[in-house]
CSV table of C-alpha atoms in Angstrom, one decimal:
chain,number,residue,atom,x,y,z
A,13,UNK,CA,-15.9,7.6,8.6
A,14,UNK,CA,-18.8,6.8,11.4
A,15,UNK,CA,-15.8,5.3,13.4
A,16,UNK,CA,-13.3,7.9,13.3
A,17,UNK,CA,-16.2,10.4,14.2
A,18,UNK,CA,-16.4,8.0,17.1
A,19,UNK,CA,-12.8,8.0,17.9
A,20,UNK,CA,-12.6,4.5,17.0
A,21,UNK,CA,-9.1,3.3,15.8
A,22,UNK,CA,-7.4,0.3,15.0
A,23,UNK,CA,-5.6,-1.8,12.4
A,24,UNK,CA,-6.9,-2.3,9.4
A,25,UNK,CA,-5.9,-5.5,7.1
A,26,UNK,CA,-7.6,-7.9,4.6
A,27,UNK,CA,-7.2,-12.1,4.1
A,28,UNK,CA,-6.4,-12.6,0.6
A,29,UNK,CA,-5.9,-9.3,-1.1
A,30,UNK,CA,-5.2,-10.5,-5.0
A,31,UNK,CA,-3.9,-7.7,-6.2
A,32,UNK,CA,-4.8,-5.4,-3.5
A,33,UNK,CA,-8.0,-3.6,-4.6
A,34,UNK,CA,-10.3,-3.7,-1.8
A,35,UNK,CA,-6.9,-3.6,0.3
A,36,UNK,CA,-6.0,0.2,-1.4
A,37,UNK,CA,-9.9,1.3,0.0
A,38,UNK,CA,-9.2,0.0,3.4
A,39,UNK,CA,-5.7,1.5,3.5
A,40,UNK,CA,-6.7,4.9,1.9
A,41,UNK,CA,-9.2,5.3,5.2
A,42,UNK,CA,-6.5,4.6,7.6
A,43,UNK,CA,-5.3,7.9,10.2
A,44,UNK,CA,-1.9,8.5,10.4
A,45,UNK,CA,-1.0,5.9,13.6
A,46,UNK,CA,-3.3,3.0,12.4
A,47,UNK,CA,-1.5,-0.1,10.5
A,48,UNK,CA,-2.5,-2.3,7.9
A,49,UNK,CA,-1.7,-5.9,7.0
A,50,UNK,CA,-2.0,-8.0,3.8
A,51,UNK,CA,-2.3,-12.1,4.4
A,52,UNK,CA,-2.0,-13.9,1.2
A,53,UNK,CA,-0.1,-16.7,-0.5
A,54,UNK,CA,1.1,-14.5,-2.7
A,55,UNK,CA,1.6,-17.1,-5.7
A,56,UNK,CA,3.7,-16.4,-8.2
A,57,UNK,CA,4.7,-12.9,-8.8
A,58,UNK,CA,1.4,-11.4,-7.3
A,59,UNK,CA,3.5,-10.1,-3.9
A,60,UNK,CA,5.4,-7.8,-6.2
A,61,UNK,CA,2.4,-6.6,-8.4
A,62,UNK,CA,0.5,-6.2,-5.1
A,63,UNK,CA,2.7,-3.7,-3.6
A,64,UNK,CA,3.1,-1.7,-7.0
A,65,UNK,CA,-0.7,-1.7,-6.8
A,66,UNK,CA,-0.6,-0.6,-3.4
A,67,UNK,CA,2.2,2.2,-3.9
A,68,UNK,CA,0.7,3.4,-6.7
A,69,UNK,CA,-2.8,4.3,-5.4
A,70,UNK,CA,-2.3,4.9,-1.9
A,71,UNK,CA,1.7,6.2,-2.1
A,72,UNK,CA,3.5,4.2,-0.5
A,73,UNK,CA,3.6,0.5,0.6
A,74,UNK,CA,4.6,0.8,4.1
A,75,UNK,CA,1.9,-3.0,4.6
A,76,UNK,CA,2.7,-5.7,6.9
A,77,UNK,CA,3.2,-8.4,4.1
A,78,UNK,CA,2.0,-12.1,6.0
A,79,UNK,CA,2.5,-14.2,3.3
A,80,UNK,CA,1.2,-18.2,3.6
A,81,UNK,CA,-1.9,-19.7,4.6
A,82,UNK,CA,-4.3,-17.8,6.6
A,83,UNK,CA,-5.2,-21.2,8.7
A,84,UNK,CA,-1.3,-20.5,10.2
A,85,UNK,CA,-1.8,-17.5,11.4
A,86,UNK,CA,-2.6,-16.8,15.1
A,87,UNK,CA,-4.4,-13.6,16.6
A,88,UNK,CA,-0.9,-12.8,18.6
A,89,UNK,CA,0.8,-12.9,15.2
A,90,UNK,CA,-1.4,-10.3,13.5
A,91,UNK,CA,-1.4,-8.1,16.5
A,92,UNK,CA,2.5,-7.8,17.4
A,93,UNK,CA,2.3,-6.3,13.6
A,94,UNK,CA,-0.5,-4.0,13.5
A,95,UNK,CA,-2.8,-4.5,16.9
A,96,UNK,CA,-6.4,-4.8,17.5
A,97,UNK,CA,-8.1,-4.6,14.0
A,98,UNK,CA,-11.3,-1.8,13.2
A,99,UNK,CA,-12.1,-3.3,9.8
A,100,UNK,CA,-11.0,-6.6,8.4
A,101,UNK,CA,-12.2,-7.7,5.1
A,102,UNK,CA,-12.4,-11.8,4.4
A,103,UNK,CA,-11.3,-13.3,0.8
A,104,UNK,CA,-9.0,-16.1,1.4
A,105,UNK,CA,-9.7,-19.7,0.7
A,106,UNK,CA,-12.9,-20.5,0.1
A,107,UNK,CA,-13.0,-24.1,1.3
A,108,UNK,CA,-15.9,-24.5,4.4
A,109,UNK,CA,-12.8,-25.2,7.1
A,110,UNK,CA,-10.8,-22.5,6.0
A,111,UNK,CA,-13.5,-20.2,6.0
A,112,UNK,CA,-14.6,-20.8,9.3
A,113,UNK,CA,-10.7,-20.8,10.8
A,114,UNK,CA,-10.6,-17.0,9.2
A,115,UNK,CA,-13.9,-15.6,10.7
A,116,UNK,CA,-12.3,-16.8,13.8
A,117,UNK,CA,-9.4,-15.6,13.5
A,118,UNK,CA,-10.4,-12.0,12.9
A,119,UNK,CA,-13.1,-12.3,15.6
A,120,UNK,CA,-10.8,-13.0,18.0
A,121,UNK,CA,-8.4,-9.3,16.6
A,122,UNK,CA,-11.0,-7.3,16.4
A,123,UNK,CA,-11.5,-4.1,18.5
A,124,UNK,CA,-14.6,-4.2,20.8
A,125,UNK,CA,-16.4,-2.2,17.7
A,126,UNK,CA,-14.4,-3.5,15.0
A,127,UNK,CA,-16.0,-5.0,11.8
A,128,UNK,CA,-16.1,-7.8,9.9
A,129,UNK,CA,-16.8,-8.0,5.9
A,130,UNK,CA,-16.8,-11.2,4.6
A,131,UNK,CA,-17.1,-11.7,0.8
A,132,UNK,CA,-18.7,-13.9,-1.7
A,133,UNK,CA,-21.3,-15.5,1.0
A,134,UNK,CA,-23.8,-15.3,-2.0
A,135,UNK,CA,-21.9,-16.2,-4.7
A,136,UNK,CA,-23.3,-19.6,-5.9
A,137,UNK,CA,-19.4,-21.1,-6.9
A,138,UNK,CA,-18.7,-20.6,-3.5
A,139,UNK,CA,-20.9,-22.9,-1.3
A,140,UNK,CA,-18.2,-23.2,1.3
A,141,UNK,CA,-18.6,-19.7,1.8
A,142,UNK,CA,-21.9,-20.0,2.7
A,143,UNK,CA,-21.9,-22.5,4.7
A,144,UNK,CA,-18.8,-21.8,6.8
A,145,UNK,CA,-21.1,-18.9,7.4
A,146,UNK,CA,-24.0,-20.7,8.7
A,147,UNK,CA,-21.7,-22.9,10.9
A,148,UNK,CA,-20.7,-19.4,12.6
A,149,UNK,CA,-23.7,-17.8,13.0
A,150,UNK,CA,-25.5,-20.9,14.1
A,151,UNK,CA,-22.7,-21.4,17.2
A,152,UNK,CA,-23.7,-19.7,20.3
A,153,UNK,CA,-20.2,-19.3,21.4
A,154,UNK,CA,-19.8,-16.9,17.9
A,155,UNK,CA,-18.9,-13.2,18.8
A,156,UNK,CA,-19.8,-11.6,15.9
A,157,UNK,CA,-23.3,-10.6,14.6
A,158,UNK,CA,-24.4,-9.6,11.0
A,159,UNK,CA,-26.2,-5.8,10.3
A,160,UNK,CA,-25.9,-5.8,7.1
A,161,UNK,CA,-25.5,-7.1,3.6
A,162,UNK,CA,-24.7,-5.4,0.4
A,163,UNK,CA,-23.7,-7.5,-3.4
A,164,UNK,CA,-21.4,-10.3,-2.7
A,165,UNK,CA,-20.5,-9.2,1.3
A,166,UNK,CA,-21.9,-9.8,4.5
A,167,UNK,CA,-20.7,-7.4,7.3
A,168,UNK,CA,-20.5,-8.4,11.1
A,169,UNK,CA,-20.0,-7.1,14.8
A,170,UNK,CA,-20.4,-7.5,18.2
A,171,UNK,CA,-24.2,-7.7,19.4
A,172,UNK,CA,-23.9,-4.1,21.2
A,173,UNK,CA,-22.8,-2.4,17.5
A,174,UNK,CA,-24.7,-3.8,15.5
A,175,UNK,CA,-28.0,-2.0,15.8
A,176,UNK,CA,-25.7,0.8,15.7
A,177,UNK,CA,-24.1,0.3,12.6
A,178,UNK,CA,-27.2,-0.6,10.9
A,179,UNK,CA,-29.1,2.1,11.7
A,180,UNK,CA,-25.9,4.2,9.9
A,181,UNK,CA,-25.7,2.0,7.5
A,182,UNK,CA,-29.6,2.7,6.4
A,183,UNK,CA,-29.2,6.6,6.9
A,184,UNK,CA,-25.8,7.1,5.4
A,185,UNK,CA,-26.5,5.3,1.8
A,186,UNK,CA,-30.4,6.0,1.5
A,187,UNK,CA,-30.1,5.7,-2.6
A,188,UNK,CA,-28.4,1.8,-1.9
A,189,UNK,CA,-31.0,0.7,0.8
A,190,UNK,CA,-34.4,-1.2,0.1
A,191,UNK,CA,-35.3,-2.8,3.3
A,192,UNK,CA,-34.5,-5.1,6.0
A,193,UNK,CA,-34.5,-8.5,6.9
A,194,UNK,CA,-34.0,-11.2,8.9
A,195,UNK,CA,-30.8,-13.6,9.4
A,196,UNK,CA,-30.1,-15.9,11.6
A,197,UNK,CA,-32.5,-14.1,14.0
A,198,UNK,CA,-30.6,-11.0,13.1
A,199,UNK,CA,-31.9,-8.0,11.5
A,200,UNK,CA,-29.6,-7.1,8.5
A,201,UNK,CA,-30.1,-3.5,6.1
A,202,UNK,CA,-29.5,-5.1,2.4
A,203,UNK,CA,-27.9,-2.7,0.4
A,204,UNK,CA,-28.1,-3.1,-3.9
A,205,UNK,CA,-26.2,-2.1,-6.2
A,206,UNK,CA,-26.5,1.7,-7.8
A,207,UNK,CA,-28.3,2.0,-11.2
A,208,UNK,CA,-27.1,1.3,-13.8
A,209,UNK,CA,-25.6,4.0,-16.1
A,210,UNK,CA,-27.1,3.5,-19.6
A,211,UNK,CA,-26.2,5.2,-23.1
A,212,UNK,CA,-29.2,7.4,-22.9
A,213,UNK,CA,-28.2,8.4,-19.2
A,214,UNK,CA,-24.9,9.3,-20.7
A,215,UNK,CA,-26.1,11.2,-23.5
A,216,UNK,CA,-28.0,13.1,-21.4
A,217,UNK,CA,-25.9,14.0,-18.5
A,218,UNK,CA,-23.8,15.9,-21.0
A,219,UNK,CA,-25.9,17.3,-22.5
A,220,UNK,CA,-27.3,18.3,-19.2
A,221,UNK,CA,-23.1,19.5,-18.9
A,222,UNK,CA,-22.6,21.7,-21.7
A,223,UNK,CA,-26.2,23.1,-21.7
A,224,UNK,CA,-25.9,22.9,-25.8
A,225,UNK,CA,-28.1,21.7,-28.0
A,226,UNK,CA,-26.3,19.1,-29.2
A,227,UNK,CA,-26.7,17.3,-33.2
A,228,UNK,CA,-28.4,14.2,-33.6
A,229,UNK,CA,-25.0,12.9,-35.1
A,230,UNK,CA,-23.4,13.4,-32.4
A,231,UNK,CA,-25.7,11.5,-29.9
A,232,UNK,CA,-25.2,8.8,-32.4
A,233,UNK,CA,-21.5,9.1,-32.1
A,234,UNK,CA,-21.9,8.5,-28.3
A,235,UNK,CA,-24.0,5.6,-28.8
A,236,UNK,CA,-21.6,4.3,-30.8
A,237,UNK,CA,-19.0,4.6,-29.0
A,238,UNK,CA,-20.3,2.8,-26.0
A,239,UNK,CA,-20.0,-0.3,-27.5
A,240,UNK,CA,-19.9,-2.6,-24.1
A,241,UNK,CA,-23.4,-1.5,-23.6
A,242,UNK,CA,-26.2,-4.1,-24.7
A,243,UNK,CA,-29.3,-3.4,-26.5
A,244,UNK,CA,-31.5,-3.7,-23.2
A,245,UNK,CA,-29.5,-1.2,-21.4
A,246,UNK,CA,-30.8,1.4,-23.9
């Protein structure tokens, strides 16, 4: 939303989509004129369940498909398809190498504001991830900057956006920010995940709904029926 208020347009794509969830966010956001791509393998059957995904959230499944490795694919490729990118999201292989051939890669499609969100850079079965990062962000010749970081994802620009983009980051989710640090020299907003919702929240919140006062056995009911909650989230 900050960009389109900011007349910022683009394509919009992802590198390895699965079965498209993140992909059906980032396509549900796109105006009327912007294009989105999907690079995957696709093993398997996963193409076909992809684009039923895709067609049944977002309505259709008009996506430029660009199925095989990501470490094939050249900026000239993506762009003849859907042109300079706005938002990219990165989930391919997680291997160091092709990690750092993806960031790359969508450095080099991005619009001049465009952005960057690379995933599982803190996940600790992923130490590729993290490290391909590090080689990035450690090169001076790297374009892209981090601003901010949220659960599993680290989101990057160009130096001139990124203060920019932090400072909207930090005003536009004031319930998910806790501070800021430091990154590579880089000051980055780190965003945490919502509260939990707990049986008693539950419980409450409808009763806060109906405005009833509700029996005890049926509080119990609700308990009970939350069965995926554990003991501690009470």
């Amino acid at each position: 939303m900050r960009q389109r208020h900011r007349g910022v347009t683009g394509g919009l794509g992802e590198i390895g989509v699965f079965q498209g969830r993140l992909f059906i966010l980032l396509k549900l956001t796109a105006h009327a004129n912007e294009r989105c791509f999907a690079a995957d393998t696709f093993p398997n059957d996963l193409h076909d369940r992809f684009l039923a995904n895709v067609e049944r959230w977002t309505g259709d499944a008009d996506v430029t498909v660009l199925r095989g490795s990501s470490t094939n694919l050249t900026p000239e490729a993506i762009r003849d398809h859907v042109g300079g990118c706005r938002i990219v999201s990165i989930d391919g292989g997680h291997d160091e190498d092709v990690v750092l051939s993806d960031i790359r890669l969508v450095e080099r499609i991005l619009v001049p504001e465009g952005v960057a969100v690379l995933d599982d850079v803190f996940n600790e079965r992923f130490p590729g991830v993290a490290a391909a990062t590090a080689r990035y962000l450690l090169d001076p010749a790297s374009a892209l900057k981090p601003f901010a970081v949220s659960p599993g994802k680290l989101y990057l620009a160009r130096p001139e956006h990124v203060d920019r983009y932090r400072a909207e980051v930090t005003e536009g989710h004031p319930t998910l920010f806790e501070k800021t640090e430091a990154m590579f020299d880089s000051p980055v907003a780190v965003l945490v995940r919502p509260p939990a919702l707990t049986v008693r929240s539950l419980v409450g919140r409808r009763l806060r709904r109906t405005r009833l006062r509700t029996p005890v056995g049926w509080a119990h009911r609700q308990v009970r029926r939350a069965g995926a909650w554990t003991a501690s989230q009470l």
